[in-house]
Each structure stands twice: as C-alpha cells, then as structure tokens.
Short mmCIF file of C-alpha atoms and ligand atoms in Angstrom, two decimals:
data_model
loop_
_atom_site.label_atom_id
_atom_site.label_comp_id
_atom_site.label_asym_id
_atom_site.label_seq_id
_atom_site.Cartn_x
_atom_site.Cartn_y
_atom_site.Cartn_z
CA MET U 1499 108.39 75.24 -26.87
CA THR U 1500 108.27 73.43 -30.19
CA GLU U 1501 107.58 74.99 -33.59
CA HIS U 1502 104.45 74.22 -35.58
CA VAL U 1503 103.63 72.60 -38.91
CA ILE U 1504 100.80 74.34 -40.78
CA LEU U 1505 98.14 71.92 -42.03
CA ASN U 1506 96.19 72.18 -45.30
CA ASP U 1507 93.06 73.21 -43.36
CA GLY U 1508 94.79 76.19 -41.71
CA HIS U 1509 95.25 74.57 -38.30
CA SER U 1510 98.65 73.48 -37.02
CA LEU U 1511 100.55 70.67 -35.33
CA PRO U 1512 103.53 70.82 -32.98
CA GLU U 1513 106.67 69.50 -34.71
CA ILE U 1514 106.95 66.53 -32.35
CA GLY U 1515 104.32 64.58 -30.44
CA PHE U 1516 103.98 61.97 -27.72
CA GLY U 1517 102.92 58.39 -28.57
CA THR U 1518 100.70 56.72 -25.97
CA TYR U 1519 100.51 53.07 -26.98
CA PRO U 1520 100.39 50.93 -24.77
CA LEU U 1521 100.04 53.34 -21.84
CA ARG U 1522 96.93 52.70 -19.78
CA GLY U 1523 95.56 53.03 -16.26
CA GLU U 1524 97.14 55.12 -13.52
CA GLU U 1525 100.65 54.43 -14.80
CA GLY U 1526 99.57 55.62 -18.22
CA TYR U 1527 97.95 58.72 -16.72
CA ARG U 1528 101.21 59.57 -14.95
CA ALA U 1529 103.23 59.07 -18.13
CA VAL U 1530 100.98 61.39 -20.15
CA ARG U 1531 101.11 63.96 -17.33
CA THR U 1532 104.90 63.93 -17.18
CA ALA U 1533 104.99 64.25 -20.97
CA LEU U 1534 102.72 67.31 -20.84
CA ASP U 1535 104.74 68.74 -17.95
CA ALA U 1536 107.94 68.21 -19.98
CA GLY U 1537 106.46 70.28 -22.82
CA TYR U 1538 104.79 67.88 -25.28
CA ARG U 1539 101.82 69.63 -26.89
CA LEU U 1540 100.74 66.91 -29.33
CA ILE U 1541 99.37 63.70 -27.82
CA ASP U 1542 98.55 60.67 -29.97
CA SER U 1543 95.82 58.27 -28.81
CA ALA U 1544 93.40 55.83 -30.49
CA VAL U 1545 90.21 53.98 -29.63
CA ASN U 1546 92.18 50.77 -30.02
CA TYR U 1547 94.74 51.85 -27.40
CA GLU U 1548 91.92 51.81 -24.83
CA ASN U 1549 93.43 54.86 -23.18
CA GLU U 1550 91.32 57.81 -24.33
CA ASP U 1551 90.01 58.07 -20.74
CA ILE U 1552 93.40 58.58 -19.09
CA VAL U 1553 94.77 60.67 -21.96
CA GLY U 1554 91.79 63.02 -21.78
CA ARG U 1555 91.96 63.22 -17.98
CA ALA U 1556 95.69 63.97 -18.07
CA ILE U 1557 95.10 66.80 -20.55
CA VAL U 1558 92.17 68.27 -18.58
CA ASP U 1559 94.13 68.14 -15.30
CA PHE U 1560 97.25 69.57 -16.93
CA LEU U 1561 95.34 72.51 -18.48
CA LYS U 1562 93.64 73.26 -15.17
CA GLU U 1563 96.73 73.00 -12.99
CA SER U 1564 99.16 74.78 -15.32
CA GLY U 1565 96.81 77.44 -16.70
CA THR U 1566 97.92 76.48 -20.22
CA PRO U 1567 95.37 77.59 -22.85
CA ARG U 1568 93.37 74.70 -24.37
CA ASP U 1569 94.44 75.66 -27.91
CA GLU U 1570 98.09 74.94 -27.10
CA VAL U 1571 97.47 71.20 -26.73
CA VAL U 1572 96.66 69.09 -29.78
CA LEU U 1573 94.94 65.79 -29.05
CA GLN U 1574 94.59 63.25 -31.76
CA THR U 1575 92.77 59.94 -31.77
CA LYS U 1576 91.87 57.29 -34.31
CA LEU U 1577 88.73 55.57 -35.55
CA PRO U 1578 89.00 51.76 -35.41
CA GLY U 1579 88.26 49.48 -38.38
CA ARG U 1580 85.16 47.99 -36.75
CA HIS U 1581 83.50 51.43 -37.00
CA HIS U 1582 84.07 52.14 -40.68
CA GLU U 1583 80.42 52.35 -41.72
CA PHE U 1584 79.20 55.97 -41.99
CA GLU U 1585 76.77 55.93 -39.03
CA ALA U 1586 79.14 53.84 -36.92
CA ALA U 1587 81.93 56.33 -37.62
CA LEU U 1588 79.73 59.21 -36.45
CA ALA U 1589 78.82 57.36 -33.25
CA SER U 1590 82.45 56.34 -32.67
CA GLY U 1591 83.78 59.90 -33.03
CA LYS U 1592 81.18 61.17 -30.56
CA GLU U 1593 81.97 58.38 -28.13
CA SER U 1594 85.69 59.20 -28.32
CA LEU U 1595 84.90 62.81 -27.52
CA ALA U 1596 82.82 61.78 -24.50
CA THR U 1597 85.50 59.37 -23.27
CA LEU U 1598 88.20 62.02 -23.64
CA GLY U 1599 86.10 64.57 -21.75
CA LEU U 1600 87.36 67.39 -24.00
CA ASP U 1601 85.49 70.04 -25.97
CA ARG U 1602 86.72 68.70 -29.32
CA ILE U 1603 89.07 66.20 -30.93
CA ASP U 1604 91.85 68.23 -32.54
CA VAL U 1605 92.79 65.61 -35.11
CA LEU U 1606 90.61 62.56 -35.80
CA MET U 1607 92.02 59.97 -38.17
CA ILE U 1608 91.15 56.61 -39.68
CA HIS U 1609 93.51 54.17 -37.96
CA TRP U 1610 93.97 51.73 -40.85
CA PRO U 1611 92.44 51.56 -44.34
CA ASN U 1612 91.62 47.86 -43.84
CA PRO U 1613 91.37 47.47 -47.65
CA ILE U 1614 90.02 43.92 -47.44
CA THR U 1615 86.88 45.18 -45.69
CA GLY U 1616 86.78 48.03 -48.22
CA LYS U 1617 84.81 50.56 -46.16
CA PHE U 1618 87.37 53.29 -45.66
CA VAL U 1619 85.52 55.57 -48.11
CA ASP U 1620 82.44 55.46 -45.84
CA ALA U 1621 84.65 56.02 -42.81
CA TRP U 1622 86.17 59.10 -44.48
CA ARG U 1623 82.69 60.46 -45.28
CA GLY U 1624 81.94 60.02 -41.57
CA LEU U 1625 85.03 61.99 -40.57
CA VAL U 1626 84.12 64.78 -42.99
CA GLU U 1627 80.69 64.97 -41.31
CA LEU U 1628 82.25 64.93 -37.81
CA ARG U 1629 84.38 67.89 -38.82
CA GLU U 1630 81.24 69.67 -40.09
CA GLN U 1631 79.59 69.01 -36.73
CA GLY U 1632 82.58 70.36 -34.79
CA VAL U 1633 83.38 67.04 -33.11
CA ALA U 1634 86.78 67.08 -34.83
CA ARG U 1635 88.73 70.18 -35.81
CA SER U 1636 91.06 68.50 -38.33
CA ILE U 1637 90.68 65.10 -39.99
CA GLY U 1638 93.30 62.75 -41.32
CA VAL U 1639 94.24 59.15 -41.92
CA SER U 1640 96.87 56.64 -40.88
CA ASN U 1641 98.56 53.87 -42.83
CA PHE U 1642 97.01 55.00 -46.12
CA THR U 1643 98.86 54.24 -49.35
CA ALA U 1644 98.90 56.66 -52.31
CA GLU U 1645 96.04 54.68 -53.85
CA HIS U 1646 93.90 54.86 -50.70
CA LEU U 1647 94.52 58.61 -50.50
CA ALA U 1648 93.51 59.09 -54.15
CA THR U 1649 90.31 57.09 -53.59
CA ILE U 1650 89.01 59.16 -50.66
CA ILE U 1651 90.06 62.48 -52.21
CA GLU U 1652 88.26 61.58 -55.44
CA ASP U 1653 85.13 60.51 -53.56
CA SER U 1654 84.85 63.38 -51.08
CA GLY U 1655 86.87 66.23 -52.55
CA VAL U 1656 88.48 66.51 -49.09
CA THR U 1657 92.23 65.94 -48.72
CA PRO U 1658 93.30 64.58 -45.31
CA ALA U 1659 95.32 67.04 -43.23
CA VAL U 1660 97.71 64.29 -42.07
CA ASN U 1661 98.70 60.70 -42.83
CA GLN U 1662 100.40 58.90 -39.92
CA ILE U 1663 102.67 56.18 -41.31
CA GLU U 1664 105.43 53.88 -40.16
CA LEU U 1665 108.64 55.86 -40.65
CA HIS U 1666 112.11 55.40 -39.16
CA PRO U 1667 115.68 55.07 -40.49
CA TYR U 1668 115.14 51.46 -41.57
CA PHE U 1669 111.97 52.42 -43.43
CA THR U 1670 112.17 55.94 -44.84
CA GLN U 1671 109.00 55.99 -46.99
CA GLU U 1672 110.52 58.25 -49.64
CA GLU U 1673 107.65 57.74 -52.09
CA MET U 1674 104.90 58.35 -49.54
CA ARG U 1675 106.63 61.49 -48.28
CA ALA U 1676 106.87 62.79 -51.86
CA GLU U 1677 103.17 62.01 -52.39
CA HIS U 1678 102.27 63.83 -49.18
CA ALA U 1679 104.28 66.86 -50.31
CA ARG U 1680 102.49 66.81 -53.68
CA LEU U 1681 99.06 66.64 -52.02
CA GLY U 1682 99.80 69.03 -49.14
CA ILE U 1683 99.40 66.34 -46.45
CA ALA U 1684 101.51 66.49 -43.28
CA THR U 1685 103.52 63.31 -42.56
CA GLU U 1686 103.39 61.93 -39.03
CA ALA U 1687 105.78 59.11 -38.10
CA TRP U 1688 104.77 56.14 -35.96
CA SER U 1689 107.48 54.02 -34.34
CA PRO U 1690 109.77 56.97 -35.17
CA LEU U 1691 112.72 55.47 -33.29
CA GLY U 1692 112.17 52.04 -34.83
CA LYS U 1693 110.70 50.63 -31.62
CA ARG U 1694 112.59 47.52 -30.51
CA SER U 1695 114.89 47.54 -33.56
CA ALA U 1696 116.01 51.17 -33.22
CA PRO U 1697 119.35 51.77 -35.01
CA TYR U 1698 121.07 53.27 -31.97
CA GLU U 1699 124.30 51.44 -32.75
CA GLN U 1700 124.55 52.20 -36.45
CA GLU U 1701 127.64 54.22 -37.35
CA ALA U 1702 125.63 56.99 -39.11
CA VAL U 1703 123.65 57.56 -35.91
CA VAL U 1704 126.54 57.14 -33.46
CA SER U 1705 128.85 59.54 -35.31
CA ALA U 1706 126.16 62.25 -35.57
CA ALA U 1707 125.41 61.78 -31.86
CA LYS U 1708 129.09 62.27 -30.99
CA HIS U 1709 129.44 65.25 -33.32
CA HIS U 1710 126.45 67.08 -31.78
CA ASN U 1711 126.95 65.78 -28.25
CA VAL U 1712 123.46 64.31 -28.10
CA THR U 1713 122.03 60.79 -27.76
CA PRO U 1714 121.30 58.39 -30.66
CA ALA U 1715 117.55 58.76 -30.01
CA GLN U 1716 117.87 62.54 -30.30
CA VAL U 1717 119.71 62.15 -33.62
CA ILE U 1718 116.93 59.96 -35.01
CA LEU U 1719 114.20 62.34 -33.87
CA ARG U 1720 116.10 65.33 -35.31
CA TRP U 1721 116.47 63.38 -38.57
CA HIS U 1722 112.64 63.27 -38.71
CA ARG U 1723 112.51 67.02 -38.42
CA GLU U 1724 115.05 67.46 -41.22
CA LEU U 1725 112.72 65.27 -43.36
CA ARG U 1726 109.74 67.38 -42.24
CA SER U 1727 108.04 64.42 -40.62
CA VAL U 1728 106.36 64.79 -37.22
CA PRO U 1729 107.68 62.01 -34.94
CA LEU U 1730 105.53 60.58 -32.14
CA PRO U 1731 108.02 58.85 -29.79
CA LYS U 1732 106.59 56.92 -26.87
CA SER U 1733 108.35 56.55 -23.56
CA ALA U 1734 106.93 55.64 -20.19
CA ARG U 1735 109.99 57.22 -18.52
CA ALA U 1736 110.08 60.93 -17.69
CA GLU U 1737 113.82 61.27 -18.38
CA ARG U 1738 113.48 59.77 -21.87
CA GLN U 1739 110.41 61.89 -22.58
CA ALA U 1740 112.48 65.01 -21.85
CA GLU U 1741 115.42 63.67 -23.86
CA ASN U 1742 113.22 62.96 -26.89
CA LEU U 1743 111.78 66.48 -26.81
CA ASP U 1744 115.17 68.15 -26.62
CA ILE U 1745 116.01 68.17 -30.34
CA PHE U 1746 115.70 71.84 -31.24
CA ASP U 1747 119.16 73.13 -30.31
CA PHE U 1748 121.07 71.37 -33.08
CA GLU U 1749 120.65 70.53 -36.76
CA LEU U 1750 121.89 67.67 -38.90
CA ASP U 1751 123.65 68.60 -42.12
CA ASP U 1752 122.73 67.05 -45.48
CA ALA U 1753 125.48 64.43 -45.30
CA GLU U 1754 124.32 63.28 -41.85
CA VAL U 1755 120.70 63.12 -42.99
CA GLN U 1756 121.65 61.14 -46.09
CA ALA U 1757 123.84 58.70 -44.13
CA ILE U 1758 120.92 57.96 -41.76
CA SER U 1759 118.43 57.68 -44.64
CA ALA U 1760 120.81 55.21 -46.31
CA LEU U 1761 120.01 52.74 -43.49
CA THR U 1762 116.63 52.10 -45.16
CA LYS U 1763 116.06 48.60 -46.47
CA LYS U 1764 113.42 46.74 -48.44
CA ASP U 1765 112.36 44.60 -45.48
CA GLY U 1766 112.77 47.47 -43.01
CA ARG U 1767 109.11 47.56 -41.98
CA LEU U 1768 108.30 46.46 -38.45
CA PHE U 1769 106.34 43.21 -38.37
CA GLY U 1770 102.72 43.71 -39.32
CA GLY U 1771 103.13 47.23 -40.62
CA ASP U 1772 102.07 46.72 -44.25
CA PRO U 1773 98.61 48.26 -44.81
CA ASN U 1774 98.22 46.42 -48.12
CA VAL U 1775 98.53 43.09 -46.41
CA HIS U 1776 97.59 43.58 -42.80
CA GLU U 1777 94.33 44.64 -41.32
CA GLU U 1778 94.42 46.94 -38.33
CA MET U 1779 97.10 46.24 -35.72
N1 LIG O 2387 99.02 54.59 -36.51
C1 LIG O 2387 99.50 53.40 -36.22
O1 LIG O 2387 99.11 52.39 -36.83
C2 LIG O 2387 100.52 53.26 -35.16
C3 LIG O 2387 101.26 52.07 -35.03
C4 LIG O 2387 102.24 52.01 -34.03
C5 LIG O 2387 102.45 53.10 -33.20
N2 LIG O 2387 101.69 54.25 -33.33
C6 LIG O 2387 101.91 55.45 -32.48
O2 LIG O 2387 103.30 55.79 -32.51
C7 LIG O 2387 103.79 55.85 -31.17
C8 LIG O 2387 105.25 55.51 -31.09
O3 LIG O 2387 105.51 54.26 -31.68
P1 LIG O 2387 106.16 53.02 -30.89
O4 LIG O 2387 105.86 53.14 -29.46
O5 LIG O 2387 105.76 51.81 -31.63
O6 LIG O 2387 107.72 53.18 -31.18
P2 LIG O 2387 108.90 54.20 -30.77
O7 LIG O 2387 108.36 55.46 -30.20
O8 LIG O 2387 109.78 54.25 -31.97
O9 LIG O 2387 109.68 53.38 -29.66
C9 LIG O 2387 109.19 53.21 -28.37
C10 LIG O 2387 110.18 52.35 -27.60
O10 LIG O 2387 111.43 53.04 -27.50
C11 LIG O 2387 111.80 53.19 -26.13
N3 LIG O 2387 112.39 54.53 -26.03
C12 LIG O 2387 111.75 55.72 -26.09
N4 LIG O 2387 112.61 56.74 -26.00
C13 LIG O 2387 113.85 56.19 -25.89
C14 LIG O 2387 115.15 56.74 -25.74
N5 LIG O 2387 115.35 58.05 -25.72
N6 LIG O 2387 116.20 55.87 -25.65
C15 LIG O 2387 116.01 54.53 -25.67
N7 LIG O 2387 114.78 53.96 -25.81
C16 LIG O 2387 113.72 54.78 -25.91
C17 LIG O 2387 110.52 53.03 -25.33
O11 LIG O 2387 110.76 52.43 -24.07
P3 LIG O 2387 110.32 53.11 -22.66
O12 LIG O 2387 108.85 53.39 -22.73
O13 LIG O 2387 110.69 52.07 -21.65
O14 LIG O 2387 111.15 54.36 -22.54
C18 LIG O 2387 109.72 52.06 -26.20
O15 LIG O 2387 110.11 50.72 -25.94
C19 LIG O 2387 102.86 54.88 -30.41
O16 LIG O 2387 102.92 55.10 -29.02
C20 LIG O 2387 101.53 55.24 -31.01
O17 LIG O 2387 101.04 56.45 -30.46
C21 LIG O 2387 100.75 54.33 -34.32
#
C-alpha cells in the first residue's frame, strides 16, 4: 500500500502512479489489470491516448472482482488541445466520463497549454465548471510553465491541484518544483524513468542500486519520492510493474539524491517536451 500526497483541495493522490501511454486494446486492458492487481492505485490516462475505454473497464472489473472500495483508486485523464473552448471542454469532460464508465473522474487536467492557440484560460474555466458539476473531483494541468499557471490562477482564482510535467534525472525541473511548492501544487512526473534514455548505467544510479540492493529503475523512482514528485512509470510487463512499485522499503540519503540530481543537463528534455515551443504531443 502506498502513502498519499494531500492536494490543495483536500483530496489526495497515491505517491506513485501507473502511466498508460501507449497501452490500448486487450493487451492494454491486461496491462492495466496487472498494474491494479500489483497494487497501483493511481492510473494516468488521456483522451489522446485513446485508451479511456480499456482503462475504465480495467478499473471497474478490478473493483468488482477484488471488492476494493472505489475511493481507493484514483483515475486521472486529460483534456486534449482541440477541446480548449469552454463549451467543448465541458462536452469533452462528459464524454471522457462516459467512455471511462466510472462515476467520476478523480483528476481531470489540461494536457498541454498549447500557448500558440492561446485558449488554455477557457479550457481551465471549463474544468472549474466540470468540478462544480461533479464530473471531476480534482482539477489540474500538465506541461504548464510558471507563466501559464499564473495566468489561469489570476483569471479564475482557482489554483490547479496538480501539474504533470516532464521530470527525470536528466531534467530535474528545479524551478518548476519550487514554484509548485510556493503555490501548493502537487508535482507529477511524466517519463519519470527517462523513457528510452533512462540513466540506468550512470554511476550515481548504479552505486545507489548496489548500496540498497535494488534495481536502477527503483533508485530513480525512489529519487522522485525524495523530491516529493509523484512518478507515473509505464510498463507493459507485470514483473516491471511490480518492481517499479516496490520503492517503499528503502530511502536515499541526501548525497545519493544530490548525485542523481546532478545528472540534469540543459538539453536533458526528451524530444518534443518543451511546452513553450511544442503544441500537444
Ligand atoms: N502529460 C504528458 O504530456 C505526458 C507525456 C508523456 C508521458 N506521460 C505519462 O507518463 C507515463 C510514463 O511516461 P513514459 O512512458 O514516457 O516513460 P517512462 O515511464 O519513464 O518509461 C517507460 C519505458 O521504460 C520501460 N520500463 C518501465 N519500467 C522499467 C524497468 N523497471 N526497467 C527497465 N525498463 C523499464 C518501459 O518498457 P516496457 O513497457 O517494455 O516495460 C517503457 O519503454 C506515460 O505512460 C503517460 O501516462 C504524460
């Protein structure tokens, strides 16, 4: 059982979640089921992943078959850029709920600010309304910069509960994490392992793995917890899903955390991850 992070709206998030891109179809359903069976209680989906149907079905089946209370599972999904107008955002949130087949979306977020289109303020107003209507319990954003956050907070008076950003040892997002702490926003990490360029062979990671008798992936995911970021690792394989969840029996000391954070580099972003330059991925 994982611990929880308390959000600024009083609800909470498990300390680690399961990423579902690009899981789809029956194979995707099985992967989400094995993740839930392994103990994941935070599942990350998005309209753009085209998998809300299998994610929702896996959750419904899991709850029914295991007798787990609904409130123990946190489902989050994301509004796509093509639905940023206010009315379109309302319709999109309701459609997500119907596709998921759940009673509510636990966390609904704006997937990308898409600053060139410039409609994320309307999209945020839509999410605030969807929360009022009970379609979403908590609302947040993803890939927002400090400036984007300030803009929506100023317009609506509502601070997002979470901002899901690219965050891994090659891209540590120190400034964004400080801004989140200042504003009371929980940090979620996408590509928390670093995806294809994960630093499994870097000395800082290898030596901590040896010291704690764990795997490099476990070291990186534990590093997220020491930074107070909520990692969302994806794996299609049951054994890796279990491995990635098993990070609560050891702690990294300050020197280990700093050595891993020192891997960060200016060009450490994964390709296409800059929300100031790129539209939605
Ligand atoms: N908000 C956004 O804009 C955004 C953008 C990107 C991603 N995301 C979210 O973040 C989630 C995770 O990101 P991601 O999938 O890009 O990157 P990731 O979780 O850092 O890495 C996933 C890759 O690592 C492999 N892997 C997983 N566990 C491993 C382990 N223990 N040892 C070795 N390899 C391992 C997986 O392969 P196998 O599957 O073969 O195990 C997969 O190729 C996504 O699924 C999605 O939910 C959000």
